[in-house]
CSV table of C-alpha atoms in Angstrom, one decimal:
chain,number,residue,atom,x,y,z
A,1,MET,CA,0.0,0.0,0.0
A,2,LYS,CA,3.0,2.3,0.4
A,3,GLY,CA,3.1,4.9,-2.3
A,4,GLU,CA,-0.6,4.7,-3.2
A,5,SER,CA,-2.4,8.0,-3.4
A,6,LEU,CA,-5.1,9.0,-1.0
A,7,TYR,CA,-7.7,8.9,-3.7
A,8,THR,CA,-6.6,5.4,-4.8
A,9,VAL,CA,-6.9,4.0,-1.2
A,10,PHE,CA,-10.2,5.8,-0.6
A,11,SER,CA,-11.8,4.6,-3.9
A,12,LYS,CA,-10.6,1.0,-3.4
A,13,ALA,CA,-11.9,0.7,0.2
A,14,LEU,CA,-15.2,2.6,0.0
A,15,SER,CA,-16.6,2.2,-3.5
A,16,ASN,CA,-19.2,-0.4,-2.4
A,17,GLU,CA,-19.7,-3.0,0.4
A,18,GLU,CA,-17.9,-5.8,-1.5
A,19,SER,CA,-14.9,-3.6,-2.1
A,20,ALA,CA,-14.8,-2.6,1.6
A,21,ILE,CA,-14.9,-6.3,2.7
A,22,LYS,CA,-12.1,-7.2,0.2
A,23,TYR,CA,-10.0,-4.3,1.4
A,24,PHE,CA,-10.4,-5.4,5.0
A,25,GLU,CA,-9.6,-8.9,4.0
A,26,LYS,CA,-6.3,-7.7,2.5
A,27,MET,CA,-5.5,-5.8,5.6
A,28,ARG,CA,-6.2,-8.9,7.8
A,29,TRP,CA,-5.0,-11.9,5.7
A,30,ASP,CA,-2.9,-10.3,2.9
A,31,GLY,CA,-4.2,-12.8,0.3
A,32,LYS,CA,-4.3,-16.0,2.4
A,33,VAL,CA,-7.5,-16.6,4.4
A,34,ILE,CA,-6.8,-18.0,7.9
A,35,SER,CA,-9.5,-19.6,10.0
A,36,PRO,CA,-10.0,-17.9,13.4
A,37,TYR,CA,-11.0,-21.2,14.8
A,38,ASP,CA,-8.0,-23.3,13.6
A,39,PRO,CA,-5.2,-21.5,11.8
A,40,THR,CA,-3.9,-24.8,10.4
A,41,SER,CA,-7.2,-25.7,8.8
A,42,LYS,CA,-8.0,-25.6,5.1
A,43,VAL,CA,-10.6,-22.9,4.3
A,44,TYR,CA,-13.4,-23.1,1.8
A,45,LYS,CA,-14.9,-19.9,0.2
A,46,CYS,CA,-18.7,-19.7,0.4
A,47,SER,CA,-21.2,-17.1,-0.8
A,48,ASN,CA,-21.9,-13.7,0.7
A,49,GLY,CA,-18.4,-13.2,1.9
A,50,LYS,CA,-18.5,-16.3,4.2
A,51,TYR,CA,-15.8,-18.9,4.6
A,52,LYS,CA,-15.9,-22.4,6.1
A,53,CYS,CA,-13.2,-23.9,8.4
A,54,LYS,CA,-12.7,-27.5,7.3
A,55,ASN,CA,-11.4,-28.9,10.6
A,56,THR,CA,-14.1,-27.3,12.8
A,57,GLY,CA,-16.9,-27.1,10.2
A,58,ARG,CA,-17.7,-23.6,11.4
A,59,TYR,CA,-18.4,-20.6,9.2
A,60,PHE,CA,-16.8,-17.2,9.5
A,61,ASP,CA,-16.2,-13.9,7.7
A,62,VAL,CA,-13.5,-11.3,7.8
A,63,LYS,CA,-15.0,-9.6,10.9
A,64,THR,CA,-15.1,-12.9,12.9
A,65,GLY,CA,-12.6,-12.6,15.8
A,66,THR,CA,-12.2,-8.9,15.5
A,67,PRO,CA,-13.8,-6.0,17.5
A,68,LEU,CA,-16.2,-5.5,14.6
A,69,ALA,CA,-17.6,-9.1,14.8
A,70,ASN,CA,-21.0,-8.2,16.1
A,71,THR,CA,-21.6,-4.9,14.3
A,72,LYS,CA,-24.7,-4.6,12.1
A,73,LEU,CA,-23.3,-1.6,10.3
A,74,PRO,CA,-21.9,-2.1,6.8
A,75,MET,CA,-18.1,-2.1,6.4
A,76,THR,CA,-18.3,0.9,4.1
A,77,LYS,CA,-19.6,3.0,7.0
A,78,TRP,CA,-16.9,1.7,9.4
A,79,LEU,CA,-14.1,2.3,6.9
A,80,LEU,CA,-15.4,5.8,6.1
A,81,ALA,CA,-15.6,6.6,9.8
A,82,MET,CA,-12.0,5.4,10.4
A,83,PHE,CA,-10.9,7.3,7.3
A,84,LEU,CA,-12.4,10.6,8.5
A,85,PHE,CA,-11.3,10.0,12.1
A,86,GLN,CA,-7.6,9.9,11.1
A,87,ALA,CA,-7.6,12.3,8.3
A,88,ASP,CA,-8.4,15.6,10.2
A,89,LYS,CA,-5.8,16.5,12.8
A,90,GLY,CA,-8.5,18.5,14.6
A,91,GLY,CA,-10.7,15.4,15.0
A,92,ILE,CA,-14.3,15.0,13.8
A,93,SER,CA,-17.4,15.4,16.0
A,94,SER,CA,-20.1,12.7,16.3
A,95,CYS,CA,-22.7,15.3,15.0
A,96,GLN,CA,-20.6,15.8,11.8
A,97,LEU,CA,-19.9,12.1,11.4
A,98,SER,CA,-23.6,11.2,11.8
A,99,ARG,CA,-24.5,13.6,8.9
A,100,MET,CA,-21.8,12.1,6.7
A,101,LEU,CA,-22.7,8.5,7.4
A,102,GLU,CA,-26.4,9.1,7.6
A,103,VAL,CA,-26.7,7.4,11.0
A,104,THR,CA,-27.9,8.8,14.4
A,105,GLN,CA,-25.6,10.9,16.5
A,106,LYS,CA,-25.6,8.2,19.2
A,107,THR,CA,-24.4,5.6,16.7
A,108,ALA,CA,-21.7,7.9,15.4
A,109,TRP,CA,-20.6,8.6,18.9
A,110,HIS,CA,-20.3,4.9,19.7
A,111,MET,CA,-18.4,4.3,16.5
A,112,LEU,CA,-15.9,7.1,17.3
A,113,MET,CA,-15.4,5.7,20.9
A,114,LYS,CA,-14.7,2.3,19.4
A,115,ILE,CA,-12.2,3.7,17.0
A,116,ARG,CA,-10.5,5.5,19.9
A,117,GLU,CA,-10.1,2.2,21.6
A,118,PHE,CA,-8.3,0.8,18.5
A,119,ALA,CA,-6.0,3.9,18.5
A,120,ALA,CA,-5.2,3.3,22.2
A,121,ARG,CA,-4.0,-0.2,21.4
A,122,ILE,CA,-1.7,1.1,18.8
A,123,ASN,CA,-0.4,3.7,21.2
A,124,GLU,CA,0.6,1.0,23.7
A,125,LYS,CA,2.7,-0.8,21.2
A,126,ASP,CA,6.4,0.1,21.2
A,127,SER,CA,5.7,2.7,23.9
A,128,CYS,CA,9.1,2.6,25.6
A,129,LEU,CA,10.8,6.0,25.4
A,130,SER,CA,14.5,6.7,25.7
A,131,GLY,CA,17.2,9.2,25.1
A,132,GLU,CA,16.1,12.7,25.8
A,133,VAL,CA,12.5,13.0,27.1
A,134,GLU,CA,10.4,16.0,28.3
A,135,ILE,CA,7.7,15.7,31.0
A,136,ASP,CA,5.0,18.1,31.9
A,137,GLU,CA,1.4,18.3,33.1
A,138,THR,CA,-1.6,20.1,31.7
A,139,PHE,CA,-5.1,20.7,33.1
A,140,VAL,CA,-8.3,20.1,31.2
A,141,GLY,CA,-11.2,22.3,32.1
A,142,GLY,CA,-12.8,25.7,31.5
A,143,LYS,CA,-11.2,28.9,32.7
A,144,ASN,CA,-12.6,30.4,35.9
A,145,LYS,CA,-13.0,33.9,34.3
A,146,ASN,CA,-15.4,32.4,31.7
A,147,ARG,CA,-17.7,30.8,34.3
A,148,HIS,CA,-20.9,32.4,35.7
A,149,LYS,CA,-20.2,34.0,39.1
A,150,ASP,CA,-22.1,31.2,41.0
A,151,LYS,CA,-20.0,28.5,39.3
A,152,ARG,CA,-16.6,30.0,39.9
A,153,VAL,CA,-14.1,28.0,42.0
A,154,GLU,CA,-12.0,29.8,44.6
A,155,ARG,CA,-8.2,29.4,44.8
A,156,CYS,CA,-7.9,27.3,41.6
A,157,GLN,CA,-5.0,29.2,40.0
A,158,GLY,CA,-1.6,27.8,39.1
A,159,ARG,CA,-1.2,24.0,39.7
A,160,ALA,CA,-4.5,23.7,41.6
A,161,TYR,CA,-6.8,21.3,39.8
A,162,LYS,CA,-9.9,20.9,42.0
A,163,ASP,CA,-12.0,22.2,39.1
A,164,LYS,CA,-9.9,20.5,36.3
A,165,VAL,CA,-8.6,17.1,35.3
A,166,PRO,CA,-4.8,16.7,35.3
A,167,VAL,CA,-3.1,15.0,32.4
A,168,PHE,CA,0.6,14.0,32.5
A,169,GLY,CA,2.6,13.8,29.3
A,170,ILE,CA,6.0,12.4,28.3
A,171,LEU,CA,7.6,13.3,25.0
A,172,GLU,CA,10.6,11.6,23.5
A,173,ARG,CA,12.4,14.3,21.5
A,174,GLY,CA,11.9,13.7,17.8
A,175,GLY,CA,9.7,10.7,18.7
A,176,LYS,CA,6.5,9.6,20.3
A,177,VAL,CA,4.4,11.1,23.1
A,178,ILE,CA,2.6,9.3,25.9
A,179,ALA,CA,-0.2,11.1,27.8
A,180,LYS,CA,-2.3,9.8,30.7
A,181,VAL,CA,-5.1,11.2,32.8
A,182,VAL,CA,-3.9,11.1,36.4
A,183,PRO,CA,-5.7,11.2,39.8
A,184,ASN,CA,-3.3,13.8,41.1
A,185,ILE,CA,0.1,15.4,40.4
A,186,TYR,CA,2.0,14.1,43.4
A,187,GLY,CA,5.6,13.2,42.6
A,188,ALA,CA,5.1,9.5,43.3
A,189,THR,CA,2.2,9.2,41.0
A,190,LEU,CA,4.0,10.9,38.1
A,191,LEU,CA,7.3,9.1,38.7
A,192,SER,CA,5.5,5.7,38.5
A,193,ILE,CA,4.4,6.6,34.9
A,194,VAL,CA,7.9,7.7,34.0
A,195,ASN,CA,9.3,4.5,35.4
A,196,LYS,CA,6.8,2.5,33.3
A,197,TYR,CA,7.5,4.2,30.0
A,198,VAL,CA,11.0,5.7,30.0
A,199,GLU,CA,14.2,3.6,29.9
A,200,LYS,CA,16.5,4.0,32.8
A,201,GLU,CA,19.5,6.4,32.5
A,202,SER,CA,17.5,8.6,30.0
A,203,VAL,CA,17.8,12.4,30.3
A,204,VAL,CA,14.6,13.8,31.6
A,205,TYR,CA,13.8,17.5,31.2
A,206,THR,CA,11.3,19.0,33.7
A,207,ASP,CA,9.8,22.4,34.4
A,208,GLY,CA,11.1,22.6,38.0
A,209,ALA,CA,8.2,20.7,39.5
A,210,GLY,CA,9.2,18.3,42.2
A,211,TYR,CA,9.7,14.6,41.2
A,212,PRO,CA,11.3,13.0,44.3
A,213,GLY,CA,13.6,10.2,43.4
A,214,ILE,CA,13.8,10.9,39.7
A,215,ASN,CA,17.5,11.4,40.0
A,216,ILE,CA,18.0,7.8,41.1
A,217,ASP,CA,17.4,6.3,37.6
A,218,TYR,CA,17.5,9.3,35.3
A,219,GLU,CA,19.5,12.4,34.7
A,220,GLN,CA,17.2,15.3,35.4
A,221,ARG,CA,17.7,18.7,33.8
A,222,ASP,CA,15.4,21.6,34.9
A,223,VAL,CA,14.0,24.8,33.5
A,224,ASP,CA,12.4,26.6,36.4
A,225,HIS,CA,9.4,28.5,35.0
A,226,SER,CA,8.6,29.9,38.5
A,227,LYS,CA,11.8,32.0,38.1
A,228,HIS,CA,11.0,32.9,34.5
A,229,PHE,CA,13.7,30.6,33.2
A,230,TYR,CA,12.4,28.9,30.0
A,231,GLY,CA,15.5,27.2,28.6
A,232,THR,CA,19.0,27.5,27.4
A,233,THR,CA,21.3,26.0,24.8
A,234,TYR,CA,25.0,25.2,25.4
A,235,ALA,CA,27.8,23.0,24.1
A,236,THR,CA,29.8,20.6,26.3
A,237,ASP,CA,33.6,20.2,26.1
A,238,GLU,CA,33.0,17.2,23.9
A,239,GLY,CA,31.0,19.3,21.4
A,240,GLU,CA,27.6,18.0,22.3
A,241,ILE,CA,24.8,20.5,22.0
A,242,ILE,CA,22.5,20.5,25.0
A,243,VAL,CA,19.1,22.2,24.8
A,244,VAL,CA,17.5,22.5,28.2
A,245,SER,CA,13.8,23.2,27.8
A,246,THR,CA,10.4,21.7,27.9
A,247,ASN,CA,9.2,23.5,24.7
A,248,GLY,CA,8.5,20.2,23.0
A,249,ILE,CA,6.0,18.9,25.4
A,250,GLU,CA,4.4,22.3,25.8
A,251,ASN,CA,4.0,22.4,22.0
A,252,VAL,CA,2.2,19.0,22.3
A,253,TRP,CA,-0.2,20.5,24.8
A,254,SER,CA,-0.9,23.5,22.5
A,255,HIS,CA,-1.9,21.1,19.7
A,256,PHE,CA,-4.1,19.1,22.1
A,257,ASP,CA,-5.8,22.3,23.3
A,258,ARG,CA,-6.6,23.3,19.7
A,259,MET,CA,-8.2,19.9,19.1
A,260,MET,CA,-10.3,20.1,22.3
A,261,LEU,CA,-11.4,23.7,21.9
A,262,GLY,CA,-12.0,23.6,18.2
A,263,THR,CA,-13.9,20.3,17.9
A,264,TYR,CA,-14.9,18.7,21.1
A,265,ILE,CA,-15.3,21.7,23.4
A,266,ARG,CA,-16.5,19.8,26.4
A,267,VAL,CA,-15.5,16.3,27.4
A,268,SER,CA,-16.4,14.4,30.6
A,269,LYS,CA,-13.7,13.2,32.9
A,270,LYS,CA,-15.0,9.6,32.4
A,271,HIS,CA,-14.2,9.7,28.7
A,272,LEU,CA,-11.3,12.1,28.6
A,273,GLN,CA,-8.6,9.4,28.3
A,274,LYS,CA,-10.1,8.2,25.0
A,275,TYR,CA,-9.9,11.6,23.5
A,276,ILE,CA,-6.3,11.9,24.6
A,277,ASP,CA,-5.7,8.5,23.0
A,278,GLU,CA,-7.1,9.8,19.8
A,279,PHE,CA,-4.7,12.8,19.9
A,280,VAL,CA,-1.7,10.7,20.9
A,281,PHE,CA,-2.4,8.3,17.9
A,282,ARG,CA,-2.6,11.2,15.5
A,283,PHE,CA,0.5,12.9,17.0
A,284,ASN,CA,2.6,9.8,16.9
A,285,THR,CA,1.7,9.2,13.3
A,286,ARG,CA,2.2,12.8,12.3
A,287,ASN,CA,4.8,11.8,9.6
A,288,PHE,CA,2.5,9.2,8.1
A,289,SER,CA,0.4,9.8,5.0
A,290,ASP,CA,-3.4,9.5,5.4
A,291,SER,CA,-3.4,6.2,3.6
A,292,GLN,CA,-0.6,4.8,5.8
A,293,ARG,CA,-2.4,5.9,9.0
A,294,PHE,CA,-5.7,4.5,7.7
A,295,ASN,CA,-4.1,1.1,6.9
A,296,LEU,CA,-2.4,1.1,10.3
A,297,LEU,CA,-5.8,1.4,12.0
A,298,LEU,CA,-7.2,-1.4,9.9
A,299,ARG,CA,-4.4,-3.8,10.4
A,300,ASN,CA,-4.5,-3.4,14.2
A,301,ILE,CA,-8.3,-3.9,14.2
A,302,ALA,CA,-7.8,-7.1,12.2
């Protein structure tokens, strides 16, 4: 599929239901149909896109054994939903998707949440970060000044988050980002996430916030924003260029804010992680073409 144009991929996958099924079959089996019940069994092709496993005598189709197994929606709608989901870096709302697919808003919302689950699985693959990483938190929620007087929260400035949801992010410079909703921003909570996803002895850039114990396994370099110090660049005696800043992860948050404010506007705490997973998937595949990102989604679903 590498090198195919966006139009070619789109027309192959979505021209009709039969084409959509064949495209998904190619993503799943790449030309050789394998029984989900017995991978060693011979497979017979039947009508209506069905296959029969010789060893078990059971029938199946391309969706059997995948998260789409019980869906009643046509594959053309699923593929179009996935295509639109990954194509716009600002995301797509369930209202807009429902109009394009000619389904209810509730159906479109459930489809998008399902696709976000697929994206989350991809995010967790090869999620170990190393080298130089930047860590920082952001807080999701409306600004106090924009609330009605009787809904404003006192003493919620700065790192207070009693009216917001804290999100912790880790960016590998030039690489992937990991972002998680966290219950609090205590050092132990955040350090446990760093320990899970960042290789030992990596260089960790922070904004001056306390991360007790981080110096044990990592080399920590700080930019103390509370003292209006936002970064510096210098060369070591060996000629290595060191850039001390957290501008990379802050740039990630700025893109995330634009997605949330521009498309989704208000997201409940219960579902926030799924929207973050969507953003992380799109950010980590930022150098992919639309067709490559679309095929990546399909392969991982299959």
